[in-house]
Short mmCIF file of C-alpha atoms in Angstrom, two decimals:
data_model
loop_
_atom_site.label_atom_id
_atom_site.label_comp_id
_atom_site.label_asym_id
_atom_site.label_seq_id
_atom_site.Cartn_x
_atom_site.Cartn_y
_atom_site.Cartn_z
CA UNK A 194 15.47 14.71 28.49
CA UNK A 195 15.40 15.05 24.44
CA UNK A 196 18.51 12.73 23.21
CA UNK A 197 19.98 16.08 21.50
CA UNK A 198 20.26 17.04 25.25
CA UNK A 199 21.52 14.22 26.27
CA UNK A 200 24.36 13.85 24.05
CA UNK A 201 25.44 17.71 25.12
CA UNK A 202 25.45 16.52 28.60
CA UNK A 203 27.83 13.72 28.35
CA UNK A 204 29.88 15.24 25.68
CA UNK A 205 30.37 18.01 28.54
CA UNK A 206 30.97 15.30 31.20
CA UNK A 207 33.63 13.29 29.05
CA UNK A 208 35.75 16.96 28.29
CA UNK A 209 35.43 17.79 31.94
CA UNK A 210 36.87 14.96 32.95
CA UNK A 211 39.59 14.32 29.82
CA UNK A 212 40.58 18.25 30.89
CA UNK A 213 40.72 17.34 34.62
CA UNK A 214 42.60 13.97 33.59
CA UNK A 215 45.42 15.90 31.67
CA UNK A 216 45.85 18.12 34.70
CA UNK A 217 45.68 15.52 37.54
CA UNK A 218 48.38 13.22 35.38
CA UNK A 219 50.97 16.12 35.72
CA UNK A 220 54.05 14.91 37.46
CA UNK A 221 53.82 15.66 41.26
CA UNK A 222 56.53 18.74 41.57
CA UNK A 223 58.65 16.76 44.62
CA UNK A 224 60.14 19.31 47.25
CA UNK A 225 64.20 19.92 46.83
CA UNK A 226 66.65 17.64 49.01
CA UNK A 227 69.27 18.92 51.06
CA UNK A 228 72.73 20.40 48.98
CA UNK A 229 76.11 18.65 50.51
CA UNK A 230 79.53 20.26 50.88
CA UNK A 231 81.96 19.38 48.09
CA UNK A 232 84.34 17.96 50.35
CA UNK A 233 85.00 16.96 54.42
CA UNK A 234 86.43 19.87 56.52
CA UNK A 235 88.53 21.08 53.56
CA UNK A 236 90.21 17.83 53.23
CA UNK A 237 91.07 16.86 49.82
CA UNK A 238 90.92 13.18 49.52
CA UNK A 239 89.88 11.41 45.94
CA UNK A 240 89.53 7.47 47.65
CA UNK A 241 87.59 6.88 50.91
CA UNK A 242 88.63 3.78 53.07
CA UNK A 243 84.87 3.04 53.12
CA UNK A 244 85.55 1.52 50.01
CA UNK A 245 87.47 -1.19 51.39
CA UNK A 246 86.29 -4.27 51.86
CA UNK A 247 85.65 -5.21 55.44
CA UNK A 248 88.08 -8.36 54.87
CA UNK A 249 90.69 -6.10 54.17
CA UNK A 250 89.77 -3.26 56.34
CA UNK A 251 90.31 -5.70 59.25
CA UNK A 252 93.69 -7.43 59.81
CA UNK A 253 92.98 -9.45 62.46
CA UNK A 254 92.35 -13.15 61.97
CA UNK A 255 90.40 -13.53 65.33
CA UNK A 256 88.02 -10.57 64.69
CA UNK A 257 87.83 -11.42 60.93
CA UNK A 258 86.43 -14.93 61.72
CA UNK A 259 84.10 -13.27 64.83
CA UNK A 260 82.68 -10.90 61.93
CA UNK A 261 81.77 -14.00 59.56
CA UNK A 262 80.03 -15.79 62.81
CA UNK A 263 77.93 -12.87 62.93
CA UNK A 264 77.01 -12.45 59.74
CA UNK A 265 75.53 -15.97 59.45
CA UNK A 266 73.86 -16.29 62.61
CA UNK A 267 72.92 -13.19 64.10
CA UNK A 268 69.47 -12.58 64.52
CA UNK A 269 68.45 -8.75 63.63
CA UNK A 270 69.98 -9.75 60.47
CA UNK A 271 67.71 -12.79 60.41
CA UNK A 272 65.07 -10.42 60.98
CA UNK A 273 65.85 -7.96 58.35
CA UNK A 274 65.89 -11.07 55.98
CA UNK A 275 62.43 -11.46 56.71
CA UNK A 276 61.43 -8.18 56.11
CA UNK A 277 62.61 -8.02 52.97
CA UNK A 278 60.38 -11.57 52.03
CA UNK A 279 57.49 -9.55 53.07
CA UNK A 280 58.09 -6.74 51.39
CA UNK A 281 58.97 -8.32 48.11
CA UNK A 282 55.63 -9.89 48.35
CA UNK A 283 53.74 -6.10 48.21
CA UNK A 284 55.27 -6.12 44.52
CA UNK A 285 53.45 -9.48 43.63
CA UNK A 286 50.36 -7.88 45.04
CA UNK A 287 50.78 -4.42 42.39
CA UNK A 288 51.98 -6.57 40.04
CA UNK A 289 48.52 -8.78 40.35
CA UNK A 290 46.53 -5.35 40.30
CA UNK A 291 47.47 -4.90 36.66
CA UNK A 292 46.17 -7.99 35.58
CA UNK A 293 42.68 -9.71 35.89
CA UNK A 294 41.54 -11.59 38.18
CA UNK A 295 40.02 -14.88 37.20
CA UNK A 296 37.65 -16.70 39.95
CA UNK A 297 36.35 -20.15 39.67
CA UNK A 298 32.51 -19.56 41.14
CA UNK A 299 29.96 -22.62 41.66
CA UNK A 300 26.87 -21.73 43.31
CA UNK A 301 23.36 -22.45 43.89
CA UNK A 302 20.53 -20.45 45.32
CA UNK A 303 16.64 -19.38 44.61
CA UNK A 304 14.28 -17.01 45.26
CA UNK A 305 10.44 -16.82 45.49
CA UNK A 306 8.90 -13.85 43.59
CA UNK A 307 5.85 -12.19 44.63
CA UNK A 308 2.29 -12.84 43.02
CA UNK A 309 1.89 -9.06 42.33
CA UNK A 310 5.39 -8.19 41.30
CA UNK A 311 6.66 -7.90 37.46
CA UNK A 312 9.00 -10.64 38.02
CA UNK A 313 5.99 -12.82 39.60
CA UNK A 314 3.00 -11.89 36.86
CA UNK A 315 5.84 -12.63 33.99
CA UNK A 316 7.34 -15.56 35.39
CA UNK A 317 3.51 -16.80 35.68
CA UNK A 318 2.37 -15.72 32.27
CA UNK A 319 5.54 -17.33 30.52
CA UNK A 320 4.81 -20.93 31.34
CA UNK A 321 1.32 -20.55 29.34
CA UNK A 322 3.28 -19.13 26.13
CA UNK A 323 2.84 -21.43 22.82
CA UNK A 324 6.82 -21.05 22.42
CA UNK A 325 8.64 -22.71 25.63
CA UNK A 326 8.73 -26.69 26.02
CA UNK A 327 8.40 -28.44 29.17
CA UNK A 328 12.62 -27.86 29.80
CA UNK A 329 12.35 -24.04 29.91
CA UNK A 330 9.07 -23.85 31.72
CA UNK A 331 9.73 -21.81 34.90
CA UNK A 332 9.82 -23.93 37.88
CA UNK A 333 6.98 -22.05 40.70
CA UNK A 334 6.54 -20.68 43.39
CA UNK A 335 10.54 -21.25 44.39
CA UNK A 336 13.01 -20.13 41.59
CA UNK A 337 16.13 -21.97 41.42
CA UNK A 338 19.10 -20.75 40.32
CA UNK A 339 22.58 -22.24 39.47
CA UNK A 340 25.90 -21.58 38.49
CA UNK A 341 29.04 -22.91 37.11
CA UNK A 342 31.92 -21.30 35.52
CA UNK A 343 34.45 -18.63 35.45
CA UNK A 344 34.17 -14.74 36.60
CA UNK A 345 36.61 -11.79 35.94
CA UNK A 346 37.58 -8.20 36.95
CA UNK A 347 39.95 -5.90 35.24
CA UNK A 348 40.52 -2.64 36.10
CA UNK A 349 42.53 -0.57 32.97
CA UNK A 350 45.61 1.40 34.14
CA UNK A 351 44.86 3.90 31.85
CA UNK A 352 46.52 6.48 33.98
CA UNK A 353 49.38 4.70 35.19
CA UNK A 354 48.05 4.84 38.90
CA UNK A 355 48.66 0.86 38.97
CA UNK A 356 51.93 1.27 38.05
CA UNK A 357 52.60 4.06 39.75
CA UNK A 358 51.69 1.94 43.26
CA UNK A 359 54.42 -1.28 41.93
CA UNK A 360 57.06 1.42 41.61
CA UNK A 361 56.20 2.23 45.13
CA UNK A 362 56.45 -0.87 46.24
CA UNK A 363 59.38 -2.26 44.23
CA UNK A 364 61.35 1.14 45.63
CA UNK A 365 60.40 -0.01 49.47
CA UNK A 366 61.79 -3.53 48.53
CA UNK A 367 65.24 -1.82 47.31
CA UNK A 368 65.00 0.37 50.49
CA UNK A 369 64.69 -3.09 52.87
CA UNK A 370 67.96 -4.30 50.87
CA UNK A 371 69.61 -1.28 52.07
CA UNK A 372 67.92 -1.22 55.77
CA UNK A 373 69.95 -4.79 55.70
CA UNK A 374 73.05 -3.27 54.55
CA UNK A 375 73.18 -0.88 56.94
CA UNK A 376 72.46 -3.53 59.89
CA UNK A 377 75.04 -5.27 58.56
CA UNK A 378 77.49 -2.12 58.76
CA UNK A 379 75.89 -1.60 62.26
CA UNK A 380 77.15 -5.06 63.53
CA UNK A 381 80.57 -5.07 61.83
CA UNK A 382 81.28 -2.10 63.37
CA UNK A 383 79.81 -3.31 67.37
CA UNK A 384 81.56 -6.70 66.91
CA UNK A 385 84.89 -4.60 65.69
CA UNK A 386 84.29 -2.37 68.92
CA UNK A 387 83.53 -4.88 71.43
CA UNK A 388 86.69 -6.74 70.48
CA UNK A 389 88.66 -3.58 70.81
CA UNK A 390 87.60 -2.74 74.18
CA UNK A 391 87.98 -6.53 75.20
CA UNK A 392 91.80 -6.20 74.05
CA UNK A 393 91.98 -3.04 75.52
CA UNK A 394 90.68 -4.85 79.13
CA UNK A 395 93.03 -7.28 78.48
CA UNK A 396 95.88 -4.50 78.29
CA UNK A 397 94.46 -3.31 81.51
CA UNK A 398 94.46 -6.15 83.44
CA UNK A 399 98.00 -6.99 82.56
CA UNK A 400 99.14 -3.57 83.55
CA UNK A 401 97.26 -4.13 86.73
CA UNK A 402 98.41 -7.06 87.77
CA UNK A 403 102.14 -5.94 86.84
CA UNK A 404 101.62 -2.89 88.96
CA UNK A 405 100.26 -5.41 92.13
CA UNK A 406 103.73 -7.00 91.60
CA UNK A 407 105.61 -3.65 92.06
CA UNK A 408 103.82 -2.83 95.19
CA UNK A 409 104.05 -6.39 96.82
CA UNK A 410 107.75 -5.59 96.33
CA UNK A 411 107.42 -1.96 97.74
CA UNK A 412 105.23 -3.84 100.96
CA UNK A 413 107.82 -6.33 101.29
CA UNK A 414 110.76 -3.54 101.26
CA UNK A 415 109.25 -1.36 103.77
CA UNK A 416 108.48 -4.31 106.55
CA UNK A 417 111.78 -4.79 106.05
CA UNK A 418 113.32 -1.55 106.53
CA UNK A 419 110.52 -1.36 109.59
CA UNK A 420 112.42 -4.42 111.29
CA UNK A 421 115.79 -2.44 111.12
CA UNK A 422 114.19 0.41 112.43
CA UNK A 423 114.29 2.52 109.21
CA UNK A 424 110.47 3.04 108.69
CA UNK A 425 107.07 2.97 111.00
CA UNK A 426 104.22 1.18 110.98
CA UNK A 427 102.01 3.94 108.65
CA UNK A 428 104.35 3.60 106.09
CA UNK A 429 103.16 0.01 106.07
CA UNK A 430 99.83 0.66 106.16
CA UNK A 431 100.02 2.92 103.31
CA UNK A 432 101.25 0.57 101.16
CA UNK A 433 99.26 -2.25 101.68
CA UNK A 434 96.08 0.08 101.34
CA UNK A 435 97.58 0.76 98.32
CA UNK A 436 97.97 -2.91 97.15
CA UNK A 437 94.44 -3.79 98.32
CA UNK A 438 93.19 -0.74 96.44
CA UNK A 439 94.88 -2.10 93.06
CA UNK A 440 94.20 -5.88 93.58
CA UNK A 441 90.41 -4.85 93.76
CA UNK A 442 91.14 -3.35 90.14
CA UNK A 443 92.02 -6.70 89.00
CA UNK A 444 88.49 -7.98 89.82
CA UNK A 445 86.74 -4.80 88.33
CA UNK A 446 88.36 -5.27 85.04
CA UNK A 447 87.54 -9.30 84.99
CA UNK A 448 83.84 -8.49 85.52
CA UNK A 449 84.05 -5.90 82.28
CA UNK A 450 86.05 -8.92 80.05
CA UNK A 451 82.76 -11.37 81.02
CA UNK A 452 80.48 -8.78 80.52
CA UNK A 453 81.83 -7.80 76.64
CA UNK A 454 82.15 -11.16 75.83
CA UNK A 455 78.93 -11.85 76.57
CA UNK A 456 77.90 -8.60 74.65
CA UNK A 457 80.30 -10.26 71.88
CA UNK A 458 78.52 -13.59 71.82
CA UNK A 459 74.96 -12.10 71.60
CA UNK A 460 75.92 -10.44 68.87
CA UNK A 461 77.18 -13.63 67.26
CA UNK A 462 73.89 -15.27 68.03
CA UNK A 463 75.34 -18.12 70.75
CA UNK A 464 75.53 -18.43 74.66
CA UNK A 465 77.88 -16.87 76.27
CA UNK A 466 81.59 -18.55 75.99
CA UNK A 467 85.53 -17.31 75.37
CA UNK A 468 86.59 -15.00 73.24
CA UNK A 469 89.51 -16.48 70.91
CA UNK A 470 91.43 -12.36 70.57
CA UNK A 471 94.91 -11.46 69.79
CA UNK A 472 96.82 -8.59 71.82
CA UNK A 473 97.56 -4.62 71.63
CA UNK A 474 100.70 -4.97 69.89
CA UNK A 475 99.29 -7.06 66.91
CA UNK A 476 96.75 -4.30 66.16
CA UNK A 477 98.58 -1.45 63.95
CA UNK A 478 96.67 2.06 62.58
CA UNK A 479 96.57 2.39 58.72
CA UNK A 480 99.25 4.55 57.32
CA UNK A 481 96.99 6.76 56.32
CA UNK A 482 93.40 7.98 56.75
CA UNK A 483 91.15 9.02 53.88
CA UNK A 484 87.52 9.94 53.87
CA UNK A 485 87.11 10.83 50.22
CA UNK A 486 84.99 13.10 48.78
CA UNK A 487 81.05 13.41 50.34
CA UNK A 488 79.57 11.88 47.07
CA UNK A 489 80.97 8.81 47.53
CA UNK A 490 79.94 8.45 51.38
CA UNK A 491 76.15 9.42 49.94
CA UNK A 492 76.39 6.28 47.35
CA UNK A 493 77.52 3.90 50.04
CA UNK A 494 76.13 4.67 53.30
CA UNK A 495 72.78 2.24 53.35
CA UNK A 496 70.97 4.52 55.45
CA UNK A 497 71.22 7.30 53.05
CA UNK A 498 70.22 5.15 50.01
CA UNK A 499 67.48 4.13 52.14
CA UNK A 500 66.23 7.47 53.06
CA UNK A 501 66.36 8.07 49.72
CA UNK A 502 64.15 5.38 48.16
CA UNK A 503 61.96 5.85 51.23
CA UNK A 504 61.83 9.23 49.43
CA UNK A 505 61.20 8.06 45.96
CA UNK A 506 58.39 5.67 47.70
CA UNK A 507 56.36 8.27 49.30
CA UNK A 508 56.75 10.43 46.02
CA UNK A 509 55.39 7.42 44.03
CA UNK A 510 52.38 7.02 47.08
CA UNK A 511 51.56 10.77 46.68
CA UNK A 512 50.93 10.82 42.18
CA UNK A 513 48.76 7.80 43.03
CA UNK A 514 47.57 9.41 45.36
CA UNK A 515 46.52 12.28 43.23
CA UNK A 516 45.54 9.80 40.04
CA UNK A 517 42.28 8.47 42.07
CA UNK A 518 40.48 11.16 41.58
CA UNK A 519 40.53 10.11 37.51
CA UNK A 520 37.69 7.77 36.24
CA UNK A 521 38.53 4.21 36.21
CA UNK A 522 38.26 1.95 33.49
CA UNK A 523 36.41 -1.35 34.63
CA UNK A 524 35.58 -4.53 32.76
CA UNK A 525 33.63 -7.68 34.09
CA UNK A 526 32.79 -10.59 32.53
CA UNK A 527 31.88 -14.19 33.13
CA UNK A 528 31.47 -17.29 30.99
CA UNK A 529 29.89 -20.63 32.23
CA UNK A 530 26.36 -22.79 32.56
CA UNK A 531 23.73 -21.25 34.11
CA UNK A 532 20.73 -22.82 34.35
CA UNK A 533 17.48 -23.02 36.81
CA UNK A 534 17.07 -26.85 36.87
CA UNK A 535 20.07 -28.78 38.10
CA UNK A 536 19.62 -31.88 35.39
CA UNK A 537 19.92 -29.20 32.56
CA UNK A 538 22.87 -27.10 33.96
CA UNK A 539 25.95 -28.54 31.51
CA UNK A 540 23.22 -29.30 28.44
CA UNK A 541 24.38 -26.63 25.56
CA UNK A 542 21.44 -24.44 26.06
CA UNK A 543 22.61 -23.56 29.67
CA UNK A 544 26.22 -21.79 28.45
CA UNK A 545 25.91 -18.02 29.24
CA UNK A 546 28.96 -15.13 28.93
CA UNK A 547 29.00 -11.75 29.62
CA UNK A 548 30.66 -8.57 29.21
CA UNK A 549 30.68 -5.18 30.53
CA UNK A 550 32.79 -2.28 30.34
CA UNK A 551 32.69 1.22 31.87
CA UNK A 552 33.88 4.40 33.68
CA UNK A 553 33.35 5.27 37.44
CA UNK A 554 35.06 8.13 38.51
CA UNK A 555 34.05 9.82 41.84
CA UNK A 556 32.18 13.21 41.88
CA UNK A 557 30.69 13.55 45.30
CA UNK A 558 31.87 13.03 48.75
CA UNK A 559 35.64 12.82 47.79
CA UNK A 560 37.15 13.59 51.11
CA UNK A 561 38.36 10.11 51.51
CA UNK A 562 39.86 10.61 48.42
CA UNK A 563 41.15 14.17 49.53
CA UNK A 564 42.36 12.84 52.84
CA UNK A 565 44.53 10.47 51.23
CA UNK A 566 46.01 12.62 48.90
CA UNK A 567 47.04 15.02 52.07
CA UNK A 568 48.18 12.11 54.30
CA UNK A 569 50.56 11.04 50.78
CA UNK A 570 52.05 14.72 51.10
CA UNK A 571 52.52 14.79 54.50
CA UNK A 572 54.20 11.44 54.75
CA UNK A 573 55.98 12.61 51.39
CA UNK A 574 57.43 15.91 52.93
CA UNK A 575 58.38 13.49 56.04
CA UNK A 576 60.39 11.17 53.88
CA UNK A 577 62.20 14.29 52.74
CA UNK A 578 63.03 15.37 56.31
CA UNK A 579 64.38 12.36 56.95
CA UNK A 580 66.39 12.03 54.55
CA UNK A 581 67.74 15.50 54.97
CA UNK A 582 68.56 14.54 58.49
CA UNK A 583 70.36 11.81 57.42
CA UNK A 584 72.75 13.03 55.04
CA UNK A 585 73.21 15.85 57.80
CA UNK A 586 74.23 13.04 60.47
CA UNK A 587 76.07 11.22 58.09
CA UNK A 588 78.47 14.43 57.86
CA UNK A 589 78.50 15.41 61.25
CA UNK A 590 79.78 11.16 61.95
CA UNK A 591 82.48 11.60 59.86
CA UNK A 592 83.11 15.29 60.62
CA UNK A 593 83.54 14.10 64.05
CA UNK A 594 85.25 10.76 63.76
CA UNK A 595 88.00 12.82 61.61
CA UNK A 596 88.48 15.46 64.34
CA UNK A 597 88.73 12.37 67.01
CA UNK A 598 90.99 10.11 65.25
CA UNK A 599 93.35 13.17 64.59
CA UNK A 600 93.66 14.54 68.30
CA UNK A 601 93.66 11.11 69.84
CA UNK A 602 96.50 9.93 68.05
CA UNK A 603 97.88 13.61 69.44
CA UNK A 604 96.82 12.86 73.11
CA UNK A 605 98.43 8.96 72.64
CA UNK A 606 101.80 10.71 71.32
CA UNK A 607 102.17 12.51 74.92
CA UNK A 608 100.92 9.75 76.82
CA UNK A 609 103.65 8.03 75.69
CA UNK A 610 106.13 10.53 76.83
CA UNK A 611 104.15 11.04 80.08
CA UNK A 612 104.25 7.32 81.09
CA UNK A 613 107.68 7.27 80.49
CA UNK A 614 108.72 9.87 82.61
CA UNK A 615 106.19 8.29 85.07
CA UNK A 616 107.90 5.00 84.96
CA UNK A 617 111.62 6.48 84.97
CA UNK A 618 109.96 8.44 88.40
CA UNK A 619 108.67 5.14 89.89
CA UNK A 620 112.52 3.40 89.70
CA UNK A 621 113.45 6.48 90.75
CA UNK A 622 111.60 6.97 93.89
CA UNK A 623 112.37 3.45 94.44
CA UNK A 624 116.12 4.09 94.77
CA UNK A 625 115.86 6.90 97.15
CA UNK A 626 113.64 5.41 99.07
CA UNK A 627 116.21 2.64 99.70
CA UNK A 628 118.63 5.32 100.43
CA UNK A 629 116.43 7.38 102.76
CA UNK A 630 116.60 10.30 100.55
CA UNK A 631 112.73 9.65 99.58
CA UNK A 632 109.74 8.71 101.63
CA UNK A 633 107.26 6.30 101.36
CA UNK A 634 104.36 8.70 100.41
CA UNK A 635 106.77 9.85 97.21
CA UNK A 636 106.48 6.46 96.54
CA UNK A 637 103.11 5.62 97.00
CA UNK A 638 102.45 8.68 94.76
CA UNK A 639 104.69 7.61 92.05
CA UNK A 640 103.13 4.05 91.66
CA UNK A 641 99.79 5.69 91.52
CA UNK A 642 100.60 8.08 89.08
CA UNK A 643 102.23 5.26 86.53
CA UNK A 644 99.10 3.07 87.04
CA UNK A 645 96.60 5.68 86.17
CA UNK A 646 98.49 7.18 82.99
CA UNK A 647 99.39 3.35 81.89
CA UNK A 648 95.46 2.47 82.14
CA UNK A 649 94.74 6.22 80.47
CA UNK A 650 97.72 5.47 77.90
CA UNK A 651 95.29 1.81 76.95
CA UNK A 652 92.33 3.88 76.97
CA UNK A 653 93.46 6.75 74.11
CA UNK A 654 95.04 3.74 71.78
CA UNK A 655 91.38 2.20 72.51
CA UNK A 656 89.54 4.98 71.70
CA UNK A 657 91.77 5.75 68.13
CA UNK A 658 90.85 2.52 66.91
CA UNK A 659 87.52 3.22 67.53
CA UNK A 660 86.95 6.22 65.93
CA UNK A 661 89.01 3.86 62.88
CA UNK A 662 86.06 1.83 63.36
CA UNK A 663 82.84 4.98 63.60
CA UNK A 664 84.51 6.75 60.68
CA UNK A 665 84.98 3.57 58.42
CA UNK A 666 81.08 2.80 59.13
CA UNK A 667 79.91 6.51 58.88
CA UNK A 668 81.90 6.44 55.53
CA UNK A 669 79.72 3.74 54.63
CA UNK A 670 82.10 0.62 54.52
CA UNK A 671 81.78 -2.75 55.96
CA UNK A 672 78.51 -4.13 53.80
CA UNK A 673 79.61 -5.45 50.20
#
C-alpha cells in the first residue's frame, strides 16, 4: 500500500471512531420513575412522627433498653455490617483501575534457537563480528535470559468508563448503608411488636385467671344450693366444664409468653431467658397521629433510598456498559537489568526501559461486548421496577396502617362499652341466680361472654399499638 494510501486509511479510521466516540459518550437517556401523590389519603399533615427519634418514639424504659440490646448484638445486623466491608472494598478496586499498576518481576528463563532460523543464523554470525567483546558474545546453543526490575500497565480513562464503574460502586456502598438502615427499622419495629403482644399475653392471662376465680365461686355456689336441694347435678357439671375449659386457657396463653420471649431473645442475639416488661396501663397512644407529607416518607424510608441508588448503580453499569465499545488508551512500560549472563545482570550495560503506548478498540466479534450492554439495560430497567414497587408499597403500608390505627381505636371505644355491659350482666346473673329468678345456663353464658370480649377488648388495644408501630416504620422512623 503507497504511504499516501495509507495515511487516508487511518485518517478515515481515527474520524470513524472520534465520530462513533462522541455518539457512544452521550448520556444514557434513564427510563422515568414512578410520580407520588402529594399527600396520604387527603390528609394534610406538614410533620411525620417518622421523624422522631426511636428514643422518643418509645416511652417505655423496658422496651427502650430491649431495643439498645438489639442493636448491639443482633446478628442480621452483624451481617449487614459485613456487607457493607465488602462492598466498600469494590470502590478500592475502581479506584485502583484508574491508576497504574506497578509489579515487581524477577525472572529467569532461556531458549534454544534453531540452526536454520533468523534468530539462530544471526545469533551465530554475531559472535564472529569485529565489534562485540567476550561480555556480549552470545552464549550457544541455550540462550539465557534474565530479568530484574519493575513493570507497568495503565489504561487512560479517556472516556470516563473508569469512573463511570467507581460511581457504580461507591452508589452500591451508599445503598448497603441504607439496606442496614432499613434492618435496623425492621428490628425496632419486631422487638417493639413482640413486646406488645407479650404485654398483651400478660393482660390475657390475668383476665384469665381472674375469670377462673369467678367460676370457682359460681362451682362452689351451685354445690351448695345442690345440697339444699335448689339445683341438680347438670348444673354442676356445667360449671365445672366450664372452669376446666378456662383453666386450660391459662396454659395456652403461658406457652405463647415462652414462645415470644424466646422470639424476643433471638432477636436480641442471647438464649432464651425473662423478659424484664411493664404492663397495659403504662403504655398510652400519642395524642395525635401524623404521617406528613409523602416526600418526606421517600427521604427516610431506607428501602426507598436503597432502591433508588440500586437505580443510580445499574444506570452507572449500563453508560459503562455502552463506553466499551470506544478504543482504549493503553500504556506499558518497564525499567530494570536485563541481561543474558547472570554475573553481568546489575553491571550498567544491563539497565533496559521501555515504553509503549496505543489504541485497541474492538471491531469484530463484539457480541460479548453487545451482550453486556443488553444484560446492563435489562438489569437497569429492573432496578427501576423495583424501585417503583417500592415507593408503591411504601404508600399502600402507610395507607393501610392509617386506615387501621383509625378504626381500631373505633372498635376499642365499643369494646369498652360492650365489656361493661358484659360485666354489669355477669353480677347480674349472679344475683338472680341466688334468688332463683336466673338459671345456671344464663350464667354460664354470661361468664363466657365477659371472658371472650375482655380477651377481644386486649386484643384491639394490641393491635392499635401495632399499627403505631407498622405506620411509624413504613413512615420510615426508627434508624437515625
Amino acid at each position: 500500500m503507497k504511504p499516501y494510501k495509507k495515511f487516508n486509511y487511518l485518517l478515515v479510521s481515527g474520524l470513524t471512531l472520534f465520530a462513533s466516540g462522541c455518539k457512544l459518550t452521550q448520556p444514557v437517556e434513564q427510563a422515568k420513575r414512578i410520580e407520588a401523590p402529594k399527600t396520604f389519603q387527603e390528609r394534610t399533615d406538614s410533620t411525620s412522627i417518622g421523624a422522631i427519634q426511636w428514643r422518643t418514639f418509645f416511652k417505655d424504659s423496658h422496651l427502650i433498653a430491649l431495643i439498645d440490646t438489639a442493636l448491639q448484638n443482633n446478628l442480621d445486623l452483624k451481617v449487614a455490617v459485613q456487607r457493607i466491608e465488602m462492598t466498600r472494598s469494590n470502590i478500592l478496586i475502581a479506584h485502583g483501575a484508574l491508576l497504574p499498576s506497578v509489579l515487581g518481576d524477577i525472572s529467569g528463563g532461556g531458549r534454544k534457537f534453531g540452526d536454520y532460523t533468523m534468530d539462530g543464523v544471526g545469533n551465530y554470525d554475531t559472535n564472529f563480528s569485529e565489534n562485540i567483546d567476550n561480555d556480549r558474545k552470545l552464549p550457544a546453543p541455550f540462550m539465557p535470559d534474565y530479568f530484574v526490575g519493575l513493570r507497568s500497565s495503565w489504561e487512560i480513562d479517556i472516556w470516563g468508563k473508569l469512573k463511570t464503574q467507581k460511581k457504580a460502586a461507591y452508589n452500591r456502598l451508599l445503598a448497603s448503608e441504607k439496606a442496614r438502615h432499613a434492618i435496623v427499622t425492621g428490628l425496632i419495629a419486631q422487638i417493639a411488636t413482640s413486646y406488645y403482644q407479650l404485654i398483651a399475653l400478660d393482660t390475657e392471662l390475668d383476665i384469665i385467671r381472674k375469670n377462673i376465680a369467678l367460676q370457682q365461686s359460681a362451682v362452689e355456689t351451685i354445690k351448695i344450693q345442690k345440697e339444699g336441694g335448689r339445683a341438680n347435678e347438670l348444673g354442676v357439671q356445667q360449671l365445672t366444664a366450664q372452669l376446666l375449659n378456662t383453666q386450660s386457657l391459662e396454659f395456652d396463653v403461658q406457652q405463647k409468653i415462652i414462645e415470644t420471649e424466646n422470639i424476643l431473645n433471638v432477636l436480641l442475639g442471647r438464649f432464651p431467658q425473662s423478659i424484664k416488661r411493664g404492663t397495659t396501663l403504662e403504655q398510652v397512644l400519642p395524642a395525635s397521629i401524623q404521617a406528613g407529607v409523602p416526600a418526606t416518607m421517600l427521604k427516610r424510608r431506607p428501602d426507598v433510598q436503597h432502591s433508588q441508588l440500586d437505580l443510580l448503580a445499574y444506570y452507572s453499569d449500563q453508560q459503562a456498559a455502552q463506553l466499551a465499545f470506544l478504543p482504549s488508551l493503553n500504556i506499558t512500560a518497564f525499567l530494570g537489568f536485563n541481561s543474558f549472563k547472570s554475573s553481568l545482570l546489575f553491571s550498567p550495560g544491563s539497565i533496559a526501559y521501555s515504553a509503549l503506548g496505543g489504541l485497541t478498540a474492538p471491531l469484530l466479534n463484539r457480541k460479548a461486548l453487545k451482550a453486556g450492554q443488553k444484560r446492563a439495560e435489562a438489569a437497569s430497567l429492573e432496578a427501576l421496577y423495583n424501585y417503583n414497587k417500592t415507593v408503591v408499597t411504601g404508600f399502600q403500608e402507610v395507607s393501610s396502617s392509617l386506615k387501621k390505627l383509625e378504626n381500631s381505636q373505633k372498635i376499642g371505644d365499643l369494646k369498652k362499652q360492650e365489656v361493661e355491659v358484659l360485666q354489669q350482666a355477669v353480677a347480674t346473673s349472679k344475683d338472680l341466680f341466688l334468688t332463683g329468678y336466673a338459671s345456671y345456663l344464663e350464667v354460664i353464658t354470661a361468664q363466657r361472654s365477659v371472658l371472650q370480649e375482655e380477651l377481644n377488648l386486649t386484643n384491639v388495644q394490641k393491635e392499635q399499638f401495632l399499627a403505631l408501630i407498622e405506620l411509624y416504620r413504613s413512615l420510615g422512623g426508627g434508624w437515625e
